Tab-separated table of C-alpha atoms in Angstrom:
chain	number	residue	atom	x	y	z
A	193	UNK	CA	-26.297	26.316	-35.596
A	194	UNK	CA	-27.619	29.540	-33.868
A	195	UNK	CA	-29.511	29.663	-30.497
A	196	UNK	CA	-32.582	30.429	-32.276
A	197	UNK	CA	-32.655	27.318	-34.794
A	198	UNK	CA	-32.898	25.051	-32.133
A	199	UNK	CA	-36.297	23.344	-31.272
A	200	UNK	CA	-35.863	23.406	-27.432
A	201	UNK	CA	-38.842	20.563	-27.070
A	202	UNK	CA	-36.534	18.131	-28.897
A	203	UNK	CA	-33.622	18.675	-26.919
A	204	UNK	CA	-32.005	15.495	-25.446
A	205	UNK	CA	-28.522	15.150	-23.793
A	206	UNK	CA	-26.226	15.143	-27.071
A	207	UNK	CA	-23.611	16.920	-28.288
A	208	UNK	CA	-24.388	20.220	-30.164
A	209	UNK	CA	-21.489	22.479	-31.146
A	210	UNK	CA	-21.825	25.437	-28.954
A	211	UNK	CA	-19.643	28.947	-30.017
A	212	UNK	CA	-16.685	29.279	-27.928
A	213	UNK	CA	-15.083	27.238	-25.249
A	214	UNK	CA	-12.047	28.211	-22.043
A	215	UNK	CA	-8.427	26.717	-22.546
A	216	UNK	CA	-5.708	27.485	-20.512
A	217	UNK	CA	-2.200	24.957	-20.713
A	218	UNK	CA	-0.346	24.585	-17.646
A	219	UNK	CA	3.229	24.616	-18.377
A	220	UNK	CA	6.672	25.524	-16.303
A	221	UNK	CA	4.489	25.541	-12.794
A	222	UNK	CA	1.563	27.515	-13.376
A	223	UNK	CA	-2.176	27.589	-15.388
A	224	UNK	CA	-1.711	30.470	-18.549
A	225	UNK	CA	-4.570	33.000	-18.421
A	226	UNK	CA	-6.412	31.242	-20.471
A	227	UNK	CA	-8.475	32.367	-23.783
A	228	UNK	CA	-12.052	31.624	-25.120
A	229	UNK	CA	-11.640	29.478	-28.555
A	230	UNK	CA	-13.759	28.558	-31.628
A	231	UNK	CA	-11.845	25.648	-31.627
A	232	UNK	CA	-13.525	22.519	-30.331
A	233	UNK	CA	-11.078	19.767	-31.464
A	234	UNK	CA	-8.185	19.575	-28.699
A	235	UNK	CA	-4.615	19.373	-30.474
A	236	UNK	CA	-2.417	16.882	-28.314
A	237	UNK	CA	0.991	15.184	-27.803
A	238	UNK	CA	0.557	11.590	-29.055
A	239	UNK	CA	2.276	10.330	-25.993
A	240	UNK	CA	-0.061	12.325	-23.726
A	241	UNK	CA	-0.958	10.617	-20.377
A	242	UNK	CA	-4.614	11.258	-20.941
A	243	UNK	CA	-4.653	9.145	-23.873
A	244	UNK	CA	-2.302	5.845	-22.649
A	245	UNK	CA	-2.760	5.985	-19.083
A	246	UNK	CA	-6.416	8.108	-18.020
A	247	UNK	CA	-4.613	10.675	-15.944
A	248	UNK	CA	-7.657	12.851	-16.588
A	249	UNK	CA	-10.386	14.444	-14.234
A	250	UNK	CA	-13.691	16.056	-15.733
A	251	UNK	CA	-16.701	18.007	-13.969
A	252	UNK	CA	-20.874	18.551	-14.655
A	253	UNK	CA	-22.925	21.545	-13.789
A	254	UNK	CA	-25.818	23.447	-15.492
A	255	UNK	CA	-26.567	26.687	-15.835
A	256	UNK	CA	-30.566	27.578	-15.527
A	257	UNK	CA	-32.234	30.654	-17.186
A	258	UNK	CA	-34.552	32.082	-14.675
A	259	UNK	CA	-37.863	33.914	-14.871
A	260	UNK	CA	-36.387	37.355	-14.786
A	261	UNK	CA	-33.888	36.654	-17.508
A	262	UNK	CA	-30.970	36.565	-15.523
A	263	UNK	CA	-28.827	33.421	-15.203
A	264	UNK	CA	-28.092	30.933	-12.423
A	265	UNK	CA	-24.808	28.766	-12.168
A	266	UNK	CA	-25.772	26.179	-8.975
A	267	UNK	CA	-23.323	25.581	-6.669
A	268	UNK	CA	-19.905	26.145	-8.878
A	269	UNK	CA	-17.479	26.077	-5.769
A	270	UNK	CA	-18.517	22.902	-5.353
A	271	UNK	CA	-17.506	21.256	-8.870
A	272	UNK	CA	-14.369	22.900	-8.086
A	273	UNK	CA	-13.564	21.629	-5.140
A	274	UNK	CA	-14.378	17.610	-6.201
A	275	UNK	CA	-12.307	18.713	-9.215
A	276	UNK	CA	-9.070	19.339	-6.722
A	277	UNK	CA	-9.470	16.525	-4.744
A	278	UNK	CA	-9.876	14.321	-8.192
A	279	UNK	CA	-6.619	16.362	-9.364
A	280	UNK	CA	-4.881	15.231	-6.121
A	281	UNK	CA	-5.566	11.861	-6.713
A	282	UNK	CA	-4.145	11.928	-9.791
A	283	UNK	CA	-1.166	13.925	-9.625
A	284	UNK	CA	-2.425	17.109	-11.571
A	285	UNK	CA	-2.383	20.557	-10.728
A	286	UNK	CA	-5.361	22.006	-8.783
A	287	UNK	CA	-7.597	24.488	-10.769
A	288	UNK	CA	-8.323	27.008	-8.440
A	289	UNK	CA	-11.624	27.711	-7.435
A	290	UNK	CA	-11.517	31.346	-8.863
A	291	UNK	CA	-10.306	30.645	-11.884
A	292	UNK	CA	-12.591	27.715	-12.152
A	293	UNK	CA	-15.677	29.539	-11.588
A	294	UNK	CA	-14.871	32.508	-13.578
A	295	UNK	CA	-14.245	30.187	-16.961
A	296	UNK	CA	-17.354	28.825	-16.342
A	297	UNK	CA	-18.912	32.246	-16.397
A	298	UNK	CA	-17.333	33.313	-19.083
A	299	UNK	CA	-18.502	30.151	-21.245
A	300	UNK	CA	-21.711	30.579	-20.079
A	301	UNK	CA	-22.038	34.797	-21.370
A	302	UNK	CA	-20.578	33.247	-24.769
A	303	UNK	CA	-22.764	31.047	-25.172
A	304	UNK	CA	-25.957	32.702	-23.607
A	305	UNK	CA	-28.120	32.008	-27.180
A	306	UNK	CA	-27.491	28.024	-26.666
A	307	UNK	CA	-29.438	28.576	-23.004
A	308	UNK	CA	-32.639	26.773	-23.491
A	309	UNK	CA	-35.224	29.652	-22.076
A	310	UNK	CA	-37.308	29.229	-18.965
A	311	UNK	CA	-39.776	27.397	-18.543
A	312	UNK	CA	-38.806	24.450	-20.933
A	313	UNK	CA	-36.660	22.260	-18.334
A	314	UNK	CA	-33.826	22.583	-20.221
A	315	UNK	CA	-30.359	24.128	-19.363
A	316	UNK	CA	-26.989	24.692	-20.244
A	317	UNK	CA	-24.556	21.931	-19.546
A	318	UNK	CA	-21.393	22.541	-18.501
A	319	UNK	CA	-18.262	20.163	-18.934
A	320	UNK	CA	-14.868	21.095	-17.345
A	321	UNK	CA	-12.194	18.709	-18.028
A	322	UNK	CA	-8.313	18.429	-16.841
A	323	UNK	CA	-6.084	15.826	-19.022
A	324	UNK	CA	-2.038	15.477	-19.000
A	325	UNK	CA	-0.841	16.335	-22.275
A	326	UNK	CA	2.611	16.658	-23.612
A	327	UNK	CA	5.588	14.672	-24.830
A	328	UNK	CA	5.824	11.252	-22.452
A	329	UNK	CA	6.025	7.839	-23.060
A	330	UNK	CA	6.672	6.167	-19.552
A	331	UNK	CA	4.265	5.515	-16.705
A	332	UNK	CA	4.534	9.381	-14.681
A	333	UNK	CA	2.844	12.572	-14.020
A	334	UNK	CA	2.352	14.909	-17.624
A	335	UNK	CA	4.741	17.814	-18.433
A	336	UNK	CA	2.117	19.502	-18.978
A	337	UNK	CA	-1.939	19.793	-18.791
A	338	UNK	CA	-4.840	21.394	-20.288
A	339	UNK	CA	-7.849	22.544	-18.477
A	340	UNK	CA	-10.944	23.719	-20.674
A	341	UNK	CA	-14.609	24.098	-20.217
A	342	UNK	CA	-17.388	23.872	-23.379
A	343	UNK	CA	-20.429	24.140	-23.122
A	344	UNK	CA	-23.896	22.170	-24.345
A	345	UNK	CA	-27.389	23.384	-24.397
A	346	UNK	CA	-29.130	20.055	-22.628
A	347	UNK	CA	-33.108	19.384	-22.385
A	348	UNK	CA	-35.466	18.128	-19.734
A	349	UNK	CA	-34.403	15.371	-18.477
A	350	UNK	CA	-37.961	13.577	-18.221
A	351	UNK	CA	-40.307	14.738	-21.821
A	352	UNK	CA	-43.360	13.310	-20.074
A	353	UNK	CA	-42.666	14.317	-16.229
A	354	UNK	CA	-41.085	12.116	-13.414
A	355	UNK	CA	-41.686	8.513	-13.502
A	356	UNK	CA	-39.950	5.249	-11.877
A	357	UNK	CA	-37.346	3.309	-13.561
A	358	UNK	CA	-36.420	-0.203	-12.661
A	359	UNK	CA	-32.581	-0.955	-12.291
A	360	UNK	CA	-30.609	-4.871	-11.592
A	361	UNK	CA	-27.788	-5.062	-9.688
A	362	UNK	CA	-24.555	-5.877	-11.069
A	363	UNK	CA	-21.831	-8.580	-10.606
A	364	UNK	CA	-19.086	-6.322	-11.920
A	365	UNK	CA	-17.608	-3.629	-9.352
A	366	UNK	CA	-17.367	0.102	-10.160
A	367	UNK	CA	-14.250	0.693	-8.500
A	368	UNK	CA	-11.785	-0.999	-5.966
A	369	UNK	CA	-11.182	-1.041	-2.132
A	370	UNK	CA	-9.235	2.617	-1.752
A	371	UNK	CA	-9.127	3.393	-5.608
A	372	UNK	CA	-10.328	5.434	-7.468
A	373	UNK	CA	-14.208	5.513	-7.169
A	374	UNK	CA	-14.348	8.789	-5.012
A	375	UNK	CA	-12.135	10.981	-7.989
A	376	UNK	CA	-14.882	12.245	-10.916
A	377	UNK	CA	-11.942	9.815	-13.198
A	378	UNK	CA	-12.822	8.507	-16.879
A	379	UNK	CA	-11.875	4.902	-16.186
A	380	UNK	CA	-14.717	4.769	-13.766
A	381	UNK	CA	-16.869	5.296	-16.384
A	382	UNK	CA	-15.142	3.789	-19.312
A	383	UNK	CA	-15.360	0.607	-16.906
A	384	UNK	CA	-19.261	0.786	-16.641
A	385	UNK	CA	-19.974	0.980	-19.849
A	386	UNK	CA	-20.353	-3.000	-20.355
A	387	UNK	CA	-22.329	-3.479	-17.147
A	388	UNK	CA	-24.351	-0.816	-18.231
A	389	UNK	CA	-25.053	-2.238	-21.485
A	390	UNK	CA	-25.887	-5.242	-20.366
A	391	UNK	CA	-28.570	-3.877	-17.685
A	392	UNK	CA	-30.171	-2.149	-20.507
A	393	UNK	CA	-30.216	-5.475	-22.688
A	394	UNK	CA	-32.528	-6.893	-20.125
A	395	UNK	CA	-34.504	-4.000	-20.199
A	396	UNK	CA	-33.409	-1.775	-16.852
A	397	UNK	CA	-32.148	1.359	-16.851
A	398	UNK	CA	-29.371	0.653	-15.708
A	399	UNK	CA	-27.488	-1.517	-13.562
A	400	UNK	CA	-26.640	-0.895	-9.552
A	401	UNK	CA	-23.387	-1.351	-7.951
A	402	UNK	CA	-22.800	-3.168	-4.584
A	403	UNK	CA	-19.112	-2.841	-2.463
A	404	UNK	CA	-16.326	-4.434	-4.050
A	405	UNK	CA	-15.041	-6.003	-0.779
A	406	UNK	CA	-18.516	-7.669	0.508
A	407	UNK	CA	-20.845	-6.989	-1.998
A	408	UNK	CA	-24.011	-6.801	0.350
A	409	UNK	CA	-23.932	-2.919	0.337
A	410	UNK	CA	-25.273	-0.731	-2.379
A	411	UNK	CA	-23.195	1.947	-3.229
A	412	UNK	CA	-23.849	3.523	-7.047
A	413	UNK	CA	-26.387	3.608	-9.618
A	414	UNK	CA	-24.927	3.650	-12.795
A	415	UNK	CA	-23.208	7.303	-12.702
A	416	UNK	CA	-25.260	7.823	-10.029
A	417	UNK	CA	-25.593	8.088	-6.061
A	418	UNK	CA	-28.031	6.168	-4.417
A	419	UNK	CA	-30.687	7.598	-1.801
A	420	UNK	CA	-33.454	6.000	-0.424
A	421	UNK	CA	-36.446	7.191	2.373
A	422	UNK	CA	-37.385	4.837	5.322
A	423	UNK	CA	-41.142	4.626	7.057
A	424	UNK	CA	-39.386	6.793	9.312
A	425	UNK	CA	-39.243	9.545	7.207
A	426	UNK	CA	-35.343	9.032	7.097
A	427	UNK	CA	-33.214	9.961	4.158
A	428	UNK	CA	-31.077	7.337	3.857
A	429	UNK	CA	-27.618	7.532	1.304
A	430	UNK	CA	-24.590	5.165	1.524
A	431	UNK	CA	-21.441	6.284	3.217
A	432	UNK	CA	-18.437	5.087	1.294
A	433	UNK	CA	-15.072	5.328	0.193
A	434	UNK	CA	-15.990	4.397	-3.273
A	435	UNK	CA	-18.566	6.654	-3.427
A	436	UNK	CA	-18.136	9.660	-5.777
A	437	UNK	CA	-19.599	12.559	-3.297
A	438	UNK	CA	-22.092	14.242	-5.883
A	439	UNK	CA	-23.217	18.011	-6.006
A	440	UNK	CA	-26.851	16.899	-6.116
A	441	UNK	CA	-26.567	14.337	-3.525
A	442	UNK	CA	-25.449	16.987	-1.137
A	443	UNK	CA	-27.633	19.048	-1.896
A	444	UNK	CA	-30.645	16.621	-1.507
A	445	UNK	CA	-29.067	15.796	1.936
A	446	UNK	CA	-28.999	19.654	3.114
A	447	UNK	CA	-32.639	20.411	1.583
A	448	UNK	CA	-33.525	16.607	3.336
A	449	UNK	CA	-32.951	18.109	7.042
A	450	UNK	CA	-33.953	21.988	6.623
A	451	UNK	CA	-36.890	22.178	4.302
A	452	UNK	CA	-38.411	18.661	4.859
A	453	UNK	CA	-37.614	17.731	8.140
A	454	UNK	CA	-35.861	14.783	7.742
A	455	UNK	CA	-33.299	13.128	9.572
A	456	UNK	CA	-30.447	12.535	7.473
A	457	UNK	CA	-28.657	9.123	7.723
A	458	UNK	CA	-25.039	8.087	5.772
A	459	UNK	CA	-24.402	4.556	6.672
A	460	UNK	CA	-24.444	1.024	5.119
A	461	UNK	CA	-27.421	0.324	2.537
A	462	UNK	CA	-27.381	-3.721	2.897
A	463	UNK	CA	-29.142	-4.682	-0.372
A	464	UNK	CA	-31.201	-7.837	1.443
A	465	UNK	CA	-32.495	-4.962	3.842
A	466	UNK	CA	-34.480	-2.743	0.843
A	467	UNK	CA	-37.959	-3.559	2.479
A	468	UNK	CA	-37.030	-0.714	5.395
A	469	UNK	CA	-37.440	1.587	2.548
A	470	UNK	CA	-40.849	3.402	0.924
A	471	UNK	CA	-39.121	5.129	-1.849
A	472	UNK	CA	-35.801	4.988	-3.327
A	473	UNK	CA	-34.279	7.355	-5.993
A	474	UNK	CA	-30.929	8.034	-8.272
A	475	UNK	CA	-29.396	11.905	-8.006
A	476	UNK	CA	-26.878	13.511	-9.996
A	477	UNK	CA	-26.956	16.403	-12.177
A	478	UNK	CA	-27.936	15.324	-15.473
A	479	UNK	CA	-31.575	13.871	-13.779
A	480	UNK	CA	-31.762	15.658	-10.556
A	481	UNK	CA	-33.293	12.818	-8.995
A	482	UNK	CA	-34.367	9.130	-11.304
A	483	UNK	CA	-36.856	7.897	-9.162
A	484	UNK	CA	-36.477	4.113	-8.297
A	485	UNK	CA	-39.521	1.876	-9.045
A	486	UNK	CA	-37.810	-1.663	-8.160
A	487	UNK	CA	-34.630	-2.677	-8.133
A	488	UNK	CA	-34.120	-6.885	-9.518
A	489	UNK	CA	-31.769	-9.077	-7.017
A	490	UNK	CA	-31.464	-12.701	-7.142
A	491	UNK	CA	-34.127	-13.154	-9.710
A	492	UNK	CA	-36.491	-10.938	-7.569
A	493	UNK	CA	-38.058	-7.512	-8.378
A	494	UNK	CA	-38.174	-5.393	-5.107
A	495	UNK	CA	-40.970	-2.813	-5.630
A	496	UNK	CA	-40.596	0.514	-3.248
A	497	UNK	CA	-43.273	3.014	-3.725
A	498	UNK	CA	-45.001	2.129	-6.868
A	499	UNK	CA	-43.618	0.980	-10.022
A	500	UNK	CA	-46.054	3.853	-12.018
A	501	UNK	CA	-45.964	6.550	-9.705
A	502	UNK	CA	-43.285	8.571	-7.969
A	503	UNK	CA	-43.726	8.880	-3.805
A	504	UNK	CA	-44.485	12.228	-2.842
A	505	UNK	CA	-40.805	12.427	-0.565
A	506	UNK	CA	-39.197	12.156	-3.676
A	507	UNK	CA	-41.372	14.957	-5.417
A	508	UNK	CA	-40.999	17.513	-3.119
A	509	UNK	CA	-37.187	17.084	-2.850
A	510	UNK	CA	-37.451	17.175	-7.001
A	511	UNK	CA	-39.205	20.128	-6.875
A	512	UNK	CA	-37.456	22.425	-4.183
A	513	UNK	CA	-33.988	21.438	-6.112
A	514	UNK	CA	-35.085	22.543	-9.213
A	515	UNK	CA	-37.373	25.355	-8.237
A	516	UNK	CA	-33.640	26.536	-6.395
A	517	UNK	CA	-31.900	25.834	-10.118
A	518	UNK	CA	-34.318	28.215	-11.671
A	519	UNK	CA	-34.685	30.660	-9.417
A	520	UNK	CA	-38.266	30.168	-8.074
A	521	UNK	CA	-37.480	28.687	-4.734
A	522	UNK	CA	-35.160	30.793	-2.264
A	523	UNK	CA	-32.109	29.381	-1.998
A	524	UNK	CA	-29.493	28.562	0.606
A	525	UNK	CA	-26.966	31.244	1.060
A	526	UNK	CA	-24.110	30.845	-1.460
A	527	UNK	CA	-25.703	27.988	-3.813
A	528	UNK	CA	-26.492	30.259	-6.979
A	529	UNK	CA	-23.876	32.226	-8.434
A	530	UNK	CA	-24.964	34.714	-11.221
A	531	UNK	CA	-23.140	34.314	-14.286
């Protein structure tokens, strides 16, 4: 499938065979150069801790073609360092930051056909992964690990513009008191994938998660942080362990306070408290920002802004994100890196 085949309009998130992807093994105390491959199928010890026991870490970023042609990666240093800390947690070798951003790079020139060009919303996903590979059978760090990056041409997120979605909370936890919900980890998600299913049987979105010890705070949204904007012009996001610290959601916080003004508040989200709030929103990278129409607790929809129209707080944070992603807003110093 060539760059030019594809009908960028139709493009959803799925997985499209892209031409080359980065591996590099890390064997005997140290990561190998590393090569670009054809090869998308991964070739791994059967008793590889990835498989029996999810020591494996993985990252998402986008790269955006701009107006001029040239091509932004958004804040790369960033996935790299959540990608350390998650190796830390799990007892794998850091990827360092150079060599992190550079395979991205190079992905990203190999595959600059599958970009989906300017002006359609679309972009070029990114997916860097670390799992423990090698011969092991008992419960311990790998022998050895593979770190790769492929890449997959992605479209707009939302065909027909933004609009609300409605999402339930959920009486399963994502993650435990001082586990693992902070690390970017596959069990996290492998675990939300029946809660999630369920939301969307009833017809939401998806489904929200509260904290495991009380359960009276809000903490996720699906694979997704959880922001929300008070009368008082407050951007509200909660503050937790648990809480994977997103690229967007950091982002959205820093753009929050210097280009809107608003004062910036981590704390406790109580979900019997969601009347202090006029709009409420999901961010990660896949969306940018989901806006939240209501949000269904004890048999009762809560409705925030509107549940057909997005609140103008939320647009303009949408919009000076993603006008930095493509290069027609000025961005903060060191957020794009040219590829």
């Amino acid at each position: 499938m060539s760059g030019a085949g594809i009908n960028w309009d139709n493009l959803g998130f799925d997985y499209i065979k892209t031409d080359l992807r980065f591996l590099s093994v890390w064997r005997d105390g140290a990561w190998q150069e590393g090569t670009l491959t054809e090869d998308n199928v991964l070739h791994i010890a059967e008793g590889s801790t990835a498989i029996h026991y999810g020591q494996q870490c993985f990252e998402g970023l986008k790269a955006y073609r701009c107006k001029d042609g040239s091509i932004n990666l958004f804040r790369p240093d960033q996935n790299a360092a959540r990608m350390q800390r998650s190796c830390s947690r799990l007892l794998m070798p850091h990827v360092p930051t150079e060599m992190f951003i550079e395979a991205c790079k190079q992905v990203v020139r190999a595959n600059e056909k599958f970009i989906p060009p300017y002006g359609t919303g679309g972009a070029l996903y990114l997916r860097p992964f670390v799992i423990g590979v090698g011969d092991n059978i008992g419960v311990r760090t790998a022998p050895e690990f593979i770190f790769s990056v492929f890449a997959v041409p992605v479209g707009a997120y939302f065909k027909g513009g933004l609009k609300p979605h409605n999402f339930s909370i959920s009486t399963y936890d994502r993650a435990a008191p001082q586990g693992t919900g902070a690390a970017k980890v596959g069990g996290n998600y492998a675990a939300s994938l029946l809660p999630g299913a369920d939301a969307k049987q009833h017809n939401f979105a998806d489904c929200i998660y509260l904290d495991p010890l009380t359960h009276s705070k809000i903490e996720e949204v699906g694979s997704a942080n959880f922001f929300a904007i008070t009368e008082h012009n407050e951007f509200v996001t909660p503050k937790s362990p648990s809480v994977l610290p997103g690229i967007t959601r950091l982002s959205l916080m820093e753009l929050a306070e210097s280009r809107l003004g608003l004062k910036v508040v981590e704390g406790d989200v109580f979900v019997d408290q969601l009347d202090q709030f006029k709009e409420a929103g999901a961010c990660g990278t896949a969306a940018v920002i989901s806006p939240i129409g209501g949000i269904q607790y004890n048999d009762k929809l809560h409705v925030f802004h509107s549940l057909e129209s997005v609140g103008p707080v939320t647009v303009k944070l949408y919009n000076e994100l993603t006008g930095i992603q493509f290069g027609d807003v000025e961005a903060p110093a060191g957020w794009i890196v040219k590829a």
